[in-house]
Amino acid sequence: MNDQASALRQIVHNIKQQRDRAPDSGARVVTVTSGKGGVGKTNFAVNFAIALSKKGLRVLIVDADFGLANVDVVMGVTPAHDLSWVVNRHGEIKDVITDGPNGVRIISGGSGVFDLLNINSRQLSGVVSKLLQLDDLADVILFDTGAGISKNILKLIESSHEVIIITTPEPPAIMDAYALVKSIVSGGSENRARLRLVVNRAESAEDAEDALAKFSAVVQLYLKTELDILGYMLNDPLVGRAVRQQQPFILSHPRSVPSRNIDGIAWKFLDMTPEGRGLTFKSFLNNFIKRS
């Protein structure tokens, strides 16, 4: 166990050293998404972010669920502005960043994320210079999207370095997650993000592992795409209680089964090095704007 803990600490140390050595290194941009609503995607994103921050990483969550933003609600914070304030009114990026639990920072996206697709070139140059400051403020930037498959969500997914797909073992959620993966694969991008899979609200480890194995096998067989399995979250009533109390469960119940689950997922994520060089927020932003 001590050897394992030492190896995992080395992973975090290597990430920080790599950023210090490489001038083109920047934030690891990850989109957390799902094929349907009600699978616990935002709650996963919040607790996952805190799990990463507890390991010494600087984490920023951008709530990109236009019209139904609730990262701030789950975290129990109230942002003064959202990203549209920067995009449309030329405010500073620091003015839309809110400090959350355990050092995690939050940006409420509002319509701002997708407003980038519609502004003119003069406005864009000013906005981009402000957004690029995020590369210096975070090691990991998590975008929490709305549920489902829309053109804008797919643009965000296709521009990211990595995508974490959240599903539950229930057949409707599995079917919608498959439809989401199919839509991503159909985009045909050569530099498509790595697709990671998490099963949430499983009743047992056996059910979770069965769902992970079968889903990834079907995707491999019919879509010729490999999914990286990050892990699973077991169903537990304390998760719902934590949401109602606006206290992330990894902080209110750090020794609980869900907290151990999310901690294991965070370590596995850190052990999965994203492919390619120059993966920065700038590269994400360039890809996103090109798809407008």
Coordinates of C-alpha atoms in Angstrom, one line a residue:
M1 CA 0.0 0.0 0.0
N2 CA 2.8 2.4 0.8
D3 CA 4.5 1.6 -2.5
Q4 CA 1.3 2.3 -4.3
A5 CA 0.7 5.6 -2.5
S6 CA 4.3 6.6 -3.3
A7 CA 3.8 5.8 -7.0
L8 CA 0.6 7.8 -7.2
R9 CA 2.2 10.8 -5.5
Q10 CA 4.9 10.6 -8.2
I11 CA 2.2 11.0 -10.9
V12 CA 1.2 14.4 -9.5
H13 CA 4.8 15.4 -9.1
N14 CA 5.5 14.5 -12.7
I15 CA 2.6 16.5 -14.0
K16 CA 3.8 19.7 -12.2
Q17 CA 7.4 19.1 -13.4
Q18 CA 6.3 18.7 -17.0
R19 CA 4.5 22.0 -16.8
D20 CA 7.5 23.7 -15.5
R21 CA 9.8 22.3 -18.2
A22 CA 7.6 22.6 -21.2
P23 CA 6.8 26.1 -22.5
D24 CA 3.8 24.8 -24.5
S25 CA 2.2 22.9 -21.6
G26 CA -1.0 24.1 -20.2
A27 CA -4.3 23.0 -18.8
R28 CA -5.8 19.6 -19.5
V29 CA -9.2 20.3 -20.9
V30 CA -11.9 17.7 -20.0
T31 CA -15.5 17.7 -20.9
V32 CA -17.9 15.8 -18.5
T33 CA -21.1 14.9 -20.4
S34 CA -23.9 12.4 -20.6
G35 CA -26.4 11.1 -23.1
K36 CA -29.4 12.0 -20.9
G37 CA -30.2 14.0 -17.8
G38 CA -30.6 12.6 -14.3
V39 CA -27.5 10.4 -14.2
G40 CA -25.6 12.5 -11.7
K41 CA -23.2 14.2 -14.1
T42 CA -22.8 17.5 -12.3
N43 CA -22.5 16.0 -8.9
F44 CA -19.8 13.7 -10.3
A45 CA -18.0 16.7 -11.9
V46 CA -18.0 18.7 -8.6
N47 CA -16.7 15.8 -6.4
F48 CA -14.2 14.7 -9.1
A49 CA -12.8 18.3 -9.2
I50 CA -12.4 18.3 -5.5
A51 CA -10.7 14.9 -5.5
L52 CA -8.2 16.2 -8.0
S53 CA -7.6 19.4 -6.0
K54 CA -6.9 17.3 -2.8
K55 CA -4.1 15.7 -4.8
G56 CA -2.4 19.1 -5.3
L57 CA -3.8 20.0 -8.7
R58 CA -5.3 23.4 -9.6
V59 CA -8.8 22.7 -10.9
L60 CA -11.3 25.0 -12.6
I61 CA -14.9 24.0 -13.4
V62 CA -16.7 25.8 -16.2
D63 CA -20.5 25.2 -16.0
A64 CA -21.4 24.9 -19.7
D65 CA -25.0 23.8 -19.1
F66 CA -26.7 26.7 -20.8
G67 CA -30.0 27.6 -19.1
L68 CA -29.7 25.0 -16.3
A69 CA -26.3 25.8 -14.7
N70 CA -26.1 24.2 -11.2
V71 CA -22.4 23.6 -10.4
D72 CA -22.6 26.6 -8.1
V73 CA -25.7 25.2 -6.4
V74 CA -24.1 21.8 -5.7
M75 CA -21.0 23.6 -4.3
G76 CA -23.1 26.1 -2.3
V77 CA -21.5 29.3 -3.8
T78 CA -23.0 32.3 -5.6
P79 CA -21.0 33.6 -8.6
A80 CA -21.1 37.4 -9.2
H81 CA -20.9 37.1 -13.0
D82 CA -20.9 34.4 -15.6
L83 CA -18.6 34.0 -18.7
S84 CA -21.0 36.0 -20.9
W85 CA -19.9 39.0 -18.9
V86 CA -16.4 38.6 -20.3
V87 CA -17.5 37.7 -23.8
N88 CA -20.1 40.4 -24.3
R89 CA -19.1 43.2 -22.0
H90 CA -15.3 42.9 -22.1
G91 CA -14.9 42.3 -18.3
E92 CA -11.8 40.6 -16.9
I93 CA -11.6 36.8 -16.5
K94 CA -10.7 37.2 -12.9
D95 CA -14.1 38.8 -12.3
V96 CA -16.0 35.7 -13.3
I97 CA -14.0 33.2 -11.3
T98 CA -15.5 32.2 -8.0
D99 CA -13.6 30.3 -5.3
G100 CA -15.2 27.0 -4.3
P101 CA -14.5 24.3 -1.8
N102 CA -11.0 23.0 -1.3
G103 CA -9.5 25.4 -3.7
V104 CA -11.6 24.5 -6.7
R105 CA -12.4 27.5 -8.9
I106 CA -15.7 27.9 -10.7
I107 CA -16.8 29.8 -13.8
S108 CA -20.6 29.9 -14.4
G109 CA -20.7 29.7 -18.2
G110 CA -24.1 31.2 -18.8
S111 CA -24.4 31.7 -22.6
G112 CA -20.8 32.8 -22.7
V113 CA -19.3 29.5 -23.9
F114 CA -21.4 29.3 -27.0
D115 CA -21.5 33.1 -27.5
L116 CA -17.9 32.6 -28.7
L117 CA -19.3 30.9 -31.8
N118 CA -21.2 34.1 -32.8
I119 CA -19.0 37.1 -32.1
N120 CA -17.1 39.0 -34.8
S121 CA -13.3 38.8 -35.3
R122 CA -12.6 42.1 -33.5
Q123 CA -14.5 41.0 -30.4
L124 CA -12.9 37.6 -30.6
S125 CA -9.3 38.8 -30.5
G126 CA -10.0 40.7 -27.2
V127 CA -11.9 37.9 -25.6
V128 CA -9.3 35.2 -26.5
S129 CA -6.5 37.1 -24.9
K130 CA -8.4 37.1 -21.7
L131 CA -9.5 33.5 -21.8
L132 CA -5.9 32.3 -22.5
Q133 CA -5.1 33.4 -18.9
L134 CA -6.8 30.2 -17.8
D135 CA -3.8 28.2 -19.0
D136 CA -1.8 29.8 -16.2
L137 CA -4.5 29.4 -13.6
A138 CA -5.3 25.7 -13.8
D139 CA -3.8 22.3 -14.4
V140 CA -7.2 20.8 -15.2
I141 CA -10.2 22.6 -16.7
L142 CA -13.5 20.7 -16.5
F143 CA -16.5 21.6 -18.7
D144 CA -19.7 20.4 -17.3
T145 CA -22.2 20.3 -20.2
G146 CA -25.9 20.0 -20.5
A147 CA -27.2 16.5 -21.0
G148 CA -28.1 15.1 -24.4
I149 CA -26.8 15.6 -28.0
S150 CA -26.8 19.1 -29.4
K151 CA -24.7 20.7 -32.1
N152 CA -23.0 23.0 -29.5
I153 CA -22.3 20.3 -27.0
L154 CA -20.7 18.2 -29.8
K155 CA -18.5 21.1 -30.7
L156 CA -17.4 21.4 -27.1
I157 CA -16.8 17.7 -26.9
E158 CA -14.8 17.5 -30.2
S159 CA -12.6 20.4 -29.1
S160 CA -11.6 19.0 -25.7
H161 CA -8.6 16.9 -25.0
E162 CA -10.6 14.3 -23.1
V163 CA -14.3 13.5 -22.5
I164 CA -15.7 11.7 -19.5
I165 CA -19.1 10.1 -20.3
I166 CA -21.3 9.5 -17.4
T167 CA -24.0 6.8 -17.5
T168 CA -26.0 4.6 -15.1
P169 CA -26.6 0.8 -15.6
E170 CA -30.2 1.4 -16.6
P171 CA -31.0 0.5 -20.2
P172 CA -32.4 4.0 -21.2
A173 CA -29.2 5.7 -19.9
I174 CA -27.0 3.1 -21.6
M175 CA -28.8 3.6 -24.9
D176 CA -28.5 7.4 -24.8
A177 CA -24.8 7.1 -23.9
Y178 CA -24.3 4.8 -26.9
A179 CA -26.1 7.4 -29.1
L180 CA -23.8 10.1 -27.7
V181 CA -20.6 8.0 -28.5
K182 CA -21.9 7.3 -32.0
S183 CA -22.5 11.0 -32.6
I184 CA -18.9 11.8 -31.4
V185 CA -17.4 9.1 -33.6
S186 CA -19.5 10.1 -36.6
G187 CA -17.8 13.5 -36.4
G188 CA -14.7 11.9 -38.0
S189 CA -12.2 14.2 -36.3
E190 CA -8.6 12.9 -36.6
N191 CA -7.7 14.5 -33.3
R192 CA -10.8 13.3 -31.5
A193 CA -10.7 13.5 -27.7
R194 CA -10.0 10.4 -25.7
L195 CA -13.3 9.0 -24.5
R196 CA -13.4 7.9 -20.8
L197 CA -16.3 6.0 -19.2
V198 CA -17.8 6.2 -15.7
V199 CA -20.9 4.2 -14.5
N200 CA -22.7 6.0 -11.8
R201 CA -25.3 4.8 -9.2
A202 CA -24.6 1.1 -9.6
E203 CA -26.2 -1.1 -7.0
S204 CA -23.1 -3.3 -6.7
A205 CA -19.5 -3.6 -7.9
E206 CA -20.5 -6.6 -10.0
D207 CA -23.4 -4.7 -11.7
A208 CA -21.0 -1.8 -12.4
E209 CA -18.2 -3.9 -13.8
D210 CA -20.7 -5.8 -16.0
A211 CA -22.1 -2.5 -17.4
L212 CA -18.7 -1.1 -18.1
A213 CA -17.5 -4.3 -19.8
K214 CA -20.6 -4.8 -21.9
F215 CA -20.9 -1.1 -23.0
S216 CA -17.2 -0.8 -23.9
A217 CA -17.4 -4.1 -25.9
V218 CA -20.4 -3.0 -27.9
V219 CA -18.8 0.3 -28.7
Q220 CA -15.6 -1.5 -29.8
L221 CA -17.6 -4.0 -31.9
Y222 CA -20.0 -1.6 -33.7
L223 CA -18.3 1.8 -33.6
K224 CA -14.7 0.5 -33.8
T225 CA -13.8 2.9 -30.9
E226 CA -12.0 2.1 -27.7
L227 CA -13.3 3.6 -24.4
D228 CA -11.0 4.1 -21.5
I229 CA -12.7 2.8 -18.3
L230 CA -12.3 5.2 -15.4
G231 CA -14.4 3.3 -12.9
Y232 CA -17.8 3.4 -11.2
M233 CA -19.7 5.0 -8.4
L234 CA -21.9 2.9 -6.1
N235 CA -25.4 4.1 -5.3
D236 CA -25.6 5.6 -1.8
P237 CA -28.4 7.7 -0.1
L238 CA -25.8 10.1 1.4
V239 CA -25.0 11.4 -2.1
G240 CA -28.6 12.8 -2.4
R241 CA -28.4 14.2 1.2
A242 CA -25.1 16.0 0.4
V243 CA -26.7 17.6 -2.7
R244 CA -29.6 18.9 -0.7
Q245 CA -27.2 20.3 1.9
Q246 CA -25.1 21.8 -0.9
Q247 CA -22.0 20.1 0.5
P248 CA -20.0 17.9 -1.8
F249 CA -20.0 14.4 -0.4
I250 CA -16.2 13.9 -0.7
L251 CA -15.9 16.7 1.9
S252 CA -18.9 15.9 4.1
H253 CA -18.3 12.1 4.1
P254 CA -14.6 11.7 3.1
R255 CA -14.5 8.0 4.2
S256 CA -17.7 6.9 2.6
V257 CA -17.9 4.4 -0.3
P258 CA -18.8 7.1 -2.9
S259 CA -15.8 9.2 -1.7
R260 CA -13.5 6.2 -2.1
N261 CA -15.0 5.5 -5.5
I262 CA -14.4 9.1 -6.7
D263 CA -10.9 9.1 -5.3
G264 CA -10.0 5.9 -7.2
I265 CA -11.4 7.4 -10.4
A266 CA -9.3 10.6 -9.9
W267 CA -6.1 8.5 -9.4
K268 CA -6.9 6.5 -12.5
F269 CA -7.5 9.7 -14.5
L270 CA -4.2 11.1 -13.5
D271 CA -2.5 7.9 -14.6
M272 CA -4.0 8.3 -18.1
T273 CA -1.7 10.7 -19.8
P274 CA -3.4 12.6 -22.7
E275 CA -2.0 11.9 -26.1
G276 CA -0.3 14.6 -28.2
R277 CA 1.9 17.6 -27.5
G278 CA 0.9 21.1 -26.9
L279 CA -2.4 20.2 -25.2
T280 CA -3.3 23.6 -23.7
F281 CA -6.4 25.7 -23.2
K282 CA -5.2 27.6 -26.3
S283 CA -5.3 24.5 -28.4
F284 CA -8.8 23.8 -27.1
L285 CA -10.0 27.3 -27.8
N286 CA -8.6 27.2 -31.4
N287 CA -10.4 24.0 -32.1
F288 CA -13.6 25.3 -30.6
I289 CA -13.6 28.5 -32.6
K290 CA -12.7 26.7 -35.9
R291 CA -15.9 24.7 -35.5
S292 CA -18.1 27.8 -35.5

